[in-house]
Amino acid sequence: MAKALRSTRVLTPDGIAPAAVIVDHERITALEGWNAVPGSAELFDFGDLVLLPGLVDSHVHINEPGRAEWEGFETATQAAASGGVTTLVDMPLNCVPETTHVSALEAKRSAAQGKAWVDWAAWGGAVSGNAESLPSLVRAGVPGFKCFLIHSGIDGFRWVDETDLRAALEKLRGAGLPLLAHAEVPGPVDAATQALDRMSADWRKYSTYLRSRPDAAEIEAIALLIRLAEEFQTPIHIVHLSSAQALPLLRHARQRGVPVTVETCAHYLWFDAAEIPHGATQYKCAPPIRDAGNREKLWSALNEGLIQMVITDHSPCPPEMKRREEGRWDLAWGGIASLGLALPVLWTGMKQRGIALQRIGAWMAAAPARLAGMSGRKGVIAVGADADFAVFDPDARWTVAPSDLHFRHQISPYLNAELHGRVRETWLRGAPVFRAGAYPGEARGREQVHS
Ligand SMILES: [Zn+2]
């Protein structure tokens, strides 16, 4: 039996308007007027709650197989569903084996069996020395590749220099798949760290960590990546941009038609370096959270379209690896846990800046879906797309408590944050997977294999 999901506020590519979305066999089959629900359809009336497309988070570290004690498919995908996210794309590191060859991808597929509550895909890894493995990963269905231009923290995921990048781009030429890059180079980071150590800087202070990851590391990396994207005419995607000082370079590149796209994280749009307490290593990420002026420039770039999407870079670890007793930023594991919170965090920031809710559709759904090769199928309310939805109450107000965190370890810099907007239900391919704080049904998530 067909279903009709009705609201006075449905977000489609045309904006927010009253509508009834008709769903049959996991897909959206029609968009009708609010009053035109077919008599044969089962009606779900959401009143004035906003019906958003299911969100797509193209930057998540699920860490399974191999480090399921850090996170895992079950907890990550439930956390996603609690925040209206219906598709995750997993990063190829922090799992064991790293997803740098086809047998590792097969191990990930086995690990996900029966545990995924939302749909997912896996980025392949481009590391120093594995260029020969990239074509087979393309054939096996990855939507693109992730690389690091600096040490990743994982010895098995080797960072790439220009020679390695050229080898990878040579293999990707013409494939149409993006190369995603962690854009910091080691030179400025190493120099800054050595200088801080010479002056015996206090590594409990956030300002010490911030100075150890200067803007120059991002700027140099992005300049190199732009040069290569232009030369190879192969899409390069800058993950988690933090430094607003790189924006002029990116603007100039995009004006020239260089195939470069950019994401930033909810945490760079929310936190201010000046307010991060000493020793509060739950805020550690790389590149680092910078000052409020930088944050406002990222918001402007998002508004302008220079940054196309907002993702979480959810990257948790066991609590002991945050080393809170010592509180040393140089010793703590980096990575911010936030899966499930990005929509209210972003919406709260948008309200403060007078930005219309409808822009969520591009920033958190359509653009990351496009990056992962899922355009038209994921991240949009349109005929033919998967019937994935987030039912969102934009007027709800709440304070983040540990019980609101559905991922494995209840540690996050967003604890106690006061947010606007709350996800009431999440639907995956035509049926709810999250409703009133619970997970009805079973784990129905499927891998979205790229073809
Ligand atoms: Zn990441």
Coordinates of C-alpha atoms and ligand atoms in Angstrom, one line a residue:
M1 CA 0.0 0.0 0.0
A2 CA 1.3 3.4 -0.9
K3 CA 2.0 5.9 1.9
A4 CA 1.4 9.7 1.9
L5 CA 3.6 11.8 4.2
R6 CA 2.0 15.2 4.6
S7 CA 3.2 18.4 6.1
T8 CA 2.6 22.1 5.7
R9 CA 6.4 22.5 5.4
V10 CA 8.0 20.0 3.0
L11 CA 11.5 20.9 1.8
T12 CA 12.1 20.2 -1.9
P13 CA 14.6 21.7 -4.3
D14 CA 11.9 24.4 -5.0
G15 CA 11.8 25.5 -1.3
I16 CA 9.5 24.9 1.6
A17 CA 5.8 24.5 0.9
P18 CA 2.8 22.4 1.9
A19 CA 2.8 19.0 0.1
A20 CA 2.0 15.3 0.3
V21 CA 4.9 13.0 -0.6
I22 CA 3.7 9.7 -2.0
V23 CA 5.8 6.7 -1.3
D24 CA 5.6 3.3 -2.8
H25 CA 8.2 0.4 -2.6
E26 CA 10.9 2.4 -0.8
R27 CA 10.8 5.3 -3.4
I28 CA 9.1 8.6 -3.8
T29 CA 6.6 8.2 -6.6
A30 CA 4.8 11.5 -6.6
L31 CA 4.6 15.0 -5.0
E32 CA 1.0 16.1 -4.5
G33 CA -0.7 19.1 -3.2
W34 CA -1.4 19.1 0.6
N35 CA -5.1 18.4 -0.1
A36 CA -4.6 15.8 -2.9
V37 CA -3.7 12.7 -0.9
P38 CA -4.9 9.7 -2.9
G39 CA -7.7 7.7 -1.1
S40 CA -5.7 4.5 -1.5
A41 CA -2.7 5.8 0.4
E42 CA -2.0 5.4 4.1
L43 CA -1.7 8.9 5.5
F44 CA 1.0 10.1 7.9
D45 CA 0.2 13.7 8.7
F46 CA 3.1 15.6 10.4
G47 CA 1.2 18.8 10.8
D48 CA 3.6 21.8 10.8
L49 CA 6.7 19.8 11.5
V50 CA 9.2 20.2 8.7
L51 CA 9.7 17.2 6.3
L52 CA 13.3 17.3 5.3
P53 CA 15.1 14.9 3.0
G54 CA 17.1 12.3 4.9
L55 CA 20.4 13.9 5.6
V56 CA 23.7 12.6 4.1
D57 CA 26.9 12.7 6.1
S58 CA 29.7 12.0 3.8
H59 CA 32.4 12.1 6.5
V60 CA 32.1 9.7 9.3
H61 CA 34.6 7.3 10.9
I62 CA 32.7 4.1 11.8
N63 CA 36.0 2.3 12.8
E64 CA 34.6 -1.2 12.1
P65 CA 36.0 -3.8 11.5
G66 CA 39.0 -3.8 13.8
R67 CA 38.3 -1.0 16.2
A68 CA 34.6 -1.6 17.1
E69 CA 35.5 -0.6 20.7
W70 CA 35.9 3.0 19.3
E71 CA 32.6 3.0 17.4
G72 CA 30.8 0.5 15.2
F73 CA 28.1 0.1 12.5
E74 CA 25.3 -0.4 15.0
T75 CA 26.0 2.6 17.3
A76 CA 27.1 4.9 14.5
T77 CA 24.1 4.3 12.3
Q78 CA 21.7 4.6 15.3
A79 CA 23.3 7.9 16.3
A80 CA 22.9 9.0 12.6
A81 CA 19.2 8.0 12.6
S82 CA 18.6 9.9 15.8
G83 CA 19.8 13.1 14.0
G84 CA 17.8 12.6 10.7
V85 CA 20.8 11.2 8.8
T86 CA 19.9 8.3 6.5
T87 CA 23.1 7.8 4.6
L88 CA 26.7 7.7 6.0
V89 CA 29.9 7.5 4.0
D90 CA 32.6 5.9 6.0
M91 CA 36.2 7.0 6.0
P92 CA 38.8 4.4 5.1
L93 CA 40.9 4.7 8.2
N94 CA 40.7 3.8 11.9
C95 CA 39.2 0.5 10.8
V96 CA 41.5 -2.6 10.5
P97 CA 42.3 -3.3 7.8
E98 CA 42.2 0.2 6.4
T99 CA 40.1 0.3 3.2
T100 CA 43.0 0.6 0.8
H101 CA 42.4 -2.6 -1.1
V102 CA 39.4 -4.7 -2.2
S103 CA 39.7 -7.4 0.5
A104 CA 39.5 -4.7 3.2
L105 CA 36.3 -3.4 1.5
E106 CA 34.9 -7.0 1.6
A107 CA 35.8 -7.2 5.3
K108 CA 33.9 -4.0 5.9
R109 CA 30.9 -5.3 4.0
S110 CA 30.9 -8.5 6.2
A111 CA 31.2 -6.4 9.3
A112 CA 28.2 -4.3 8.4
Q113 CA 25.9 -7.3 7.9
G114 CA 22.8 -6.9 9.9
K115 CA 24.1 -3.9 11.9
A116 CA 23.4 -0.8 9.8
W117 CA 20.3 1.1 10.7
V118 CA 20.8 3.6 7.9
D119 CA 22.3 3.3 4.4
W120 CA 26.0 3.6 4.0
A121 CA 28.9 3.6 1.6
A122 CA 32.7 3.4 2.0
W123 CA 35.3 5.7 0.7
G124 CA 38.4 3.9 -0.5
G125 CA 41.8 5.0 0.8
A126 CA 44.6 6.4 -1.3
V127 CA 47.9 6.0 0.6
S128 CA 51.5 6.1 -0.4
G129 CA 52.2 3.1 -2.5
N130 CA 48.7 1.8 -3.3
A131 CA 47.9 3.5 -6.6
E132 CA 47.8 0.1 -8.3
S133 CA 44.9 -0.9 -6.0
L134 CA 42.7 2.1 -6.9
P135 CA 41.1 0.8 -10.2
S136 CA 40.0 -2.4 -8.5
L137 CA 38.4 -0.5 -5.7
V138 CA 36.6 1.6 -8.3
R139 CA 35.3 -1.6 -9.9
A140 CA 34.3 -2.8 -6.4
G141 CA 32.0 0.2 -6.0
V142 CA 33.6 2.9 -3.8
P143 CA 32.4 6.4 -4.7
G144 CA 35.8 8.0 -4.4
F145 CA 39.0 8.1 -2.3
K146 CA 40.3 9.8 0.8
C147 CA 44.0 10.7 1.4
F148 CA 46.0 12.6 3.9
L149 CA 48.7 15.1 3.2
I150 CA 50.1 14.8 6.7
H151 CA 50.4 11.9 9.2
S152 CA 46.9 10.5 9.8
G153 CA 47.6 9.2 13.3
I154 CA 47.2 5.7 11.9
D155 CA 50.5 4.1 10.8
G156 CA 48.7 1.8 8.4
F157 CA 47.2 4.7 6.5
R158 CA 50.3 6.4 5.1
W159 CA 50.1 10.0 4.0
V160 CA 50.8 11.1 0.5
D161 CA 53.2 13.6 -1.0
E162 CA 53.0 15.2 -4.4
T163 CA 54.5 12.2 -6.1
D164 CA 52.0 9.9 -4.5
L165 CA 49.1 12.3 -5.4
R166 CA 50.2 12.3 -9.0
A167 CA 50.3 8.5 -9.1
A168 CA 46.7 8.4 -7.6
L169 CA 45.3 11.1 -9.9
E170 CA 46.8 9.3 -12.9
K171 CA 44.7 6.2 -12.0
L172 CA 41.6 8.3 -11.3
R173 CA 41.8 10.4 -14.5
G174 CA 38.5 10.0 -16.3
A175 CA 36.9 7.9 -13.7
G176 CA 34.8 10.9 -12.5
L177 CA 35.3 10.0 -8.9
P178 CA 36.6 12.6 -6.4
L179 CA 39.8 12.4 -4.4
L180 CA 39.1 13.7 -0.9
A181 CA 42.0 15.2 0.9
H182 CA 42.9 16.1 4.4
A183 CA 44.5 19.4 3.6
E184 CA 47.3 20.1 6.0
V185 CA 51.0 19.6 5.1
P186 CA 53.6 18.7 7.7
G187 CA 56.2 21.5 7.2
P188 CA 54.4 24.3 9.0
V189 CA 53.1 22.0 11.7
D190 CA 56.5 20.5 12.4
A191 CA 58.2 23.9 12.5
A192 CA 55.5 25.3 14.9
T193 CA 55.6 22.3 17.2
Q194 CA 59.4 22.4 17.5
A195 CA 59.3 26.1 18.3
L196 CA 56.6 25.5 21.0
D197 CA 58.7 22.7 22.5
R198 CA 61.8 24.9 22.5
M199 CA 60.0 27.5 24.6
S200 CA 58.5 24.7 26.8
A201 CA 54.9 25.7 25.9
D202 CA 52.2 24.4 28.2
W203 CA 50.4 21.6 26.3
R204 CA 47.4 21.7 28.6
K205 CA 46.5 25.1 27.0
Y206 CA 44.3 25.0 23.9
S207 CA 46.2 28.0 22.5
T208 CA 49.4 25.8 22.4
Y209 CA 47.6 23.2 20.3
L210 CA 46.1 25.8 18.0
R211 CA 49.5 27.4 17.4
S212 CA 50.9 24.0 16.6
R213 CA 48.5 23.6 13.6
P214 CA 48.9 27.0 11.8
D215 CA 46.8 28.2 9.0
A216 CA 49.8 27.9 6.7
A217 CA 49.6 24.1 6.8
E218 CA 46.1 24.3 5.3
I219 CA 46.9 27.0 2.8
E220 CA 50.0 25.2 1.4
A221 CA 48.1 21.9 1.1
I222 CA 45.1 23.6 -0.6
A223 CA 47.4 25.4 -3.0
L224 CA 49.0 22.1 -4.0
L225 CA 45.6 20.4 -4.4
I226 CA 44.2 23.1 -6.5
R227 CA 47.2 23.0 -8.8
L228 CA 46.8 19.2 -9.2
A229 CA 43.0 19.3 -9.7
E230 CA 43.6 21.9 -12.5
E231 CA 46.4 19.9 -14.1
F232 CA 44.6 16.5 -14.0
Q233 CA 41.1 17.9 -14.5
T234 CA 40.0 15.4 -11.8
P235 CA 37.7 16.4 -9.0
I236 CA 39.4 17.1 -5.6
H237 CA 37.4 17.7 -2.5
I238 CA 38.9 19.5 0.5
V239 CA 37.6 17.8 3.6
H240 CA 37.0 19.7 6.9
L241 CA 38.2 23.1 5.9
S242 CA 39.0 25.0 9.0
S243 CA 41.2 28.0 7.9
A244 CA 39.2 30.9 6.4
Q245 CA 42.6 32.2 5.1
A246 CA 42.4 29.5 2.4
L247 CA 39.1 30.9 1.1
P248 CA 40.5 33.4 -1.4
L249 CA 42.6 30.6 -3.0
L250 CA 39.5 28.5 -3.3
R251 CA 37.4 31.3 -4.6
H252 CA 39.9 32.1 -7.3
A253 CA 40.2 28.4 -8.3
R254 CA 36.4 27.9 -8.6
Q255 CA 36.1 31.1 -10.6
R256 CA 38.7 29.5 -13.0
G257 CA 36.6 26.4 -13.2
V258 CA 39.0 24.1 -11.3
P259 CA 37.1 21.0 -10.2
V260 CA 37.5 21.6 -6.5
T261 CA 34.8 21.3 -3.8
V262 CA 34.9 22.1 -0.1
E263 CA 33.2 20.9 3.1
T264 CA 33.4 22.2 6.6
C265 CA 32.3 20.7 9.9
A266 CA 29.6 21.7 12.2
H267 CA 32.2 22.2 15.0
Y268 CA 34.1 24.8 13.0
L269 CA 30.8 26.7 12.6
W270 CA 29.9 26.4 16.3
F271 CA 32.9 26.6 18.6
D272 CA 35.3 29.5 19.3
A273 CA 38.9 28.7 20.2
A274 CA 38.9 31.4 22.9
E275 CA 36.2 29.5 24.8
I276 CA 37.8 26.1 24.8
P277 CA 38.9 25.2 28.4
H278 CA 42.4 24.1 29.3
G279 CA 42.8 20.3 29.0
A280 CA 39.4 19.8 27.4
T281 CA 40.7 17.3 24.8
Q282 CA 37.2 16.3 23.7
Y283 CA 37.5 19.4 21.5
K284 CA 40.7 18.1 19.8
C285 CA 40.5 17.8 16.0
A286 CA 42.8 18.5 13.1
P287 CA 42.8 21.0 11.6
P288 CA 41.9 22.8 14.8
I289 CA 38.9 24.9 15.8
R290 CA 40.0 28.5 15.2
D291 CA 38.8 31.9 16.5
A292 CA 35.3 33.5 16.2
G293 CA 36.4 35.8 13.4
N294 CA 37.5 32.7 11.4
R295 CA 34.2 31.0 12.2
E296 CA 32.2 33.9 10.8
K297 CA 34.2 33.9 7.6
L298 CA 33.3 30.2 7.2
W299 CA 29.7 31.0 7.6
S300 CA 30.0 33.7 4.9
A301 CA 31.7 31.2 2.6
L302 CA 28.9 28.7 3.2
N303 CA 26.3 31.3 2.4
E304 CA 28.2 32.3 -0.8
G305 CA 28.4 28.7 -2.0
L306 CA 32.2 28.6 -1.8
I307 CA 31.8 25.9 0.9
Q308 CA 29.1 23.5 -0.5
M309 CA 28.4 21.2 2.5
V310 CA 28.5 20.6 6.2
I311 CA 29.5 17.2 7.6
T312 CA 30.3 16.0 11.1
D313 CA 33.7 14.2 10.7
H314 CA 32.4 12.1 13.6
S315 CA 35.6 10.5 14.9
P316 CA 35.4 9.0 18.3
C317 CA 37.8 6.9 20.4
P318 CA 37.7 5.1 23.7
P319 CA 37.5 7.6 26.6
E320 CA 41.0 6.8 28.0
M321 CA 42.6 7.9 24.7
K322 CA 41.4 11.4 25.4
R323 CA 43.7 11.4 28.4
R324 CA 41.6 13.8 30.3
E325 CA 43.6 13.5 33.6
E326 CA 46.7 14.9 31.9
G327 CA 44.7 17.1 29.6
R328 CA 47.7 17.3 27.2
W329 CA 46.6 18.3 23.7
D330 CA 49.7 16.8 22.1
L331 CA 49.1 13.4 23.7
A332 CA 45.3 13.0 23.3
W333 CA 43.7 11.3 20.4
G334 CA 42.1 13.8 17.9
G335 CA 38.6 13.6 16.7
I336 CA 35.2 15.0 17.7
A337 CA 32.2 12.8 18.4
S338 CA 29.0 14.5 17.2
L339 CA 26.9 12.1 15.1
G340 CA 23.2 12.9 15.5
L341 CA 23.7 16.6 16.6
A342 CA 24.7 18.3 13.4
L343 CA 21.3 19.4 12.2
P344 CA 20.2 21.2 15.4
V345 CA 23.7 22.6 15.8
L346 CA 23.7 24.0 12.3
W347 CA 20.1 25.2 12.6
T348 CA 20.8 27.0 15.9
G349 CA 23.7 28.8 14.2
M350 CA 21.6 29.6 11.1
K351 CA 18.9 31.1 13.3
Q352 CA 21.4 33.3 15.1
R353 CA 22.6 34.6 11.7
G354 CA 19.2 34.9 10.0
I355 CA 19.7 32.2 7.4
A356 CA 16.6 30.4 6.0
L357 CA 16.0 26.7 7.0
Q358 CA 15.7 25.6 3.4
R359 CA 19.4 25.9 2.9
I360 CA 19.9 22.8 5.0
G361 CA 18.7 20.8 2.0
A362 CA 21.8 21.6 -0.1
W363 CA 24.3 21.8 2.7
M364 CA 23.5 18.6 4.6
A365 CA 21.8 16.4 2.0
A366 CA 22.0 17.2 -1.7
A367 CA 25.7 18.3 -1.9
P368 CA 27.1 15.5 0.1
A369 CA 24.9 13.1 -1.9
R370 CA 26.4 14.5 -5.1
L371 CA 29.9 14.1 -3.7
A372 CA 29.3 10.4 -3.0
G373 CA 27.7 9.8 -6.4
M374 CA 24.2 9.5 -5.1
S375 CA 22.6 12.5 -6.7
G376 CA 18.9 12.1 -7.3
R377 CA 18.7 9.0 -5.2
K378 CA 19.7 10.3 -1.8
G379 CA 19.5 13.7 -0.2
V380 CA 16.4 15.1 -2.0
I381 CA 12.7 14.9 -1.8
A382 CA 11.9 14.4 -5.5
V383 CA 10.2 11.7 -7.6
G384 CA 12.4 8.7 -8.0
A385 CA 14.5 9.4 -4.9
D386 CA 14.7 7.0 -2.0
A387 CA 11.9 7.7 0.5
D388 CA 14.4 9.0 3.2
F389 CA 13.1 11.7 5.5
A390 CA 13.9 13.6 8.7
V391 CA 10.8 15.0 10.5
F392 CA 12.2 18.1 12.2
D393 CA 10.7 20.4 14.8
P394 CA 12.6 23.6 14.3
D395 CA 11.0 25.3 17.3
A396 CA 12.0 22.7 19.9
R397 CA 14.6 23.9 22.5
W398 CA 16.8 21.5 24.4
T399 CA 20.1 21.0 26.2
V400 CA 22.4 18.1 25.1
A401 CA 22.7 15.5 27.8
P402 CA 24.7 12.2 27.8
S403 CA 21.5 10.3 27.1
D404 CA 21.0 12.2 23.9
L405 CA 24.3 10.8 22.5
H406 CA 23.5 7.6 20.7
F407 CA 27.1 6.7 19.7
R408 CA 29.3 4.3 21.6
H409 CA 31.0 6.6 24.1
Q410 CA 29.0 9.5 25.6
I411 CA 31.8 12.0 25.2
S412 CA 31.4 15.1 23.1
P413 CA 32.2 18.9 23.3
Y414 CA 28.5 19.5 22.6
L415 CA 27.4 18.2 26.0
N416 CA 25.4 21.0 27.7
A417 CA 25.0 22.9 24.4
E418 CA 21.6 24.7 24.2
L419 CA 20.1 23.9 20.8
H420 CA 17.1 24.8 18.7
G421 CA 15.4 22.1 16.7
R422 CA 14.9 18.4 17.2
V423 CA 14.4 15.4 15.0
R424 CA 11.2 13.6 15.9
E425 CA 11.3 10.8 13.3
T426 CA 13.7 9.5 10.7
W427 CA 12.5 7.4 7.8
L428 CA 14.7 5.1 5.7
R429 CA 13.3 3.9 2.3
G430 CA 9.7 4.2 3.2
A431 CA 9.6 3.2 6.9
P432 CA 10.6 4.8 10.2
V433 CA 14.0 3.8 11.7
F434 CA 13.9 6.4 14.5
R435 CA 10.8 7.6 16.3
A436 CA 10.3 9.2 19.7
G437 CA 13.7 8.2 20.9
A438 CA 13.5 4.6 19.9
Y439 CA 14.5 2.4 16.9
P440 CA 11.5 0.6 15.5
G441 CA 11.9 -2.5 13.3
E442 CA 15.3 -3.9 12.5
A443 CA 18.6 -2.8 11.0
R444 CA 17.6 -2.4 7.3
G445 CA 20.5 -0.2 6.1
R446 CA 22.1 -1.2 2.8
E447 CA 25.4 -0.4 1.2
Q448 CA 25.1 2.1 -1.7
V449 CA 27.5 0.6 -4.1
H450 CA 28.7 3.0 -6.7
S451 CA 28.3 1.9 -10.3
Ligands
ZN1 ZN 37.8 12.6 9.3

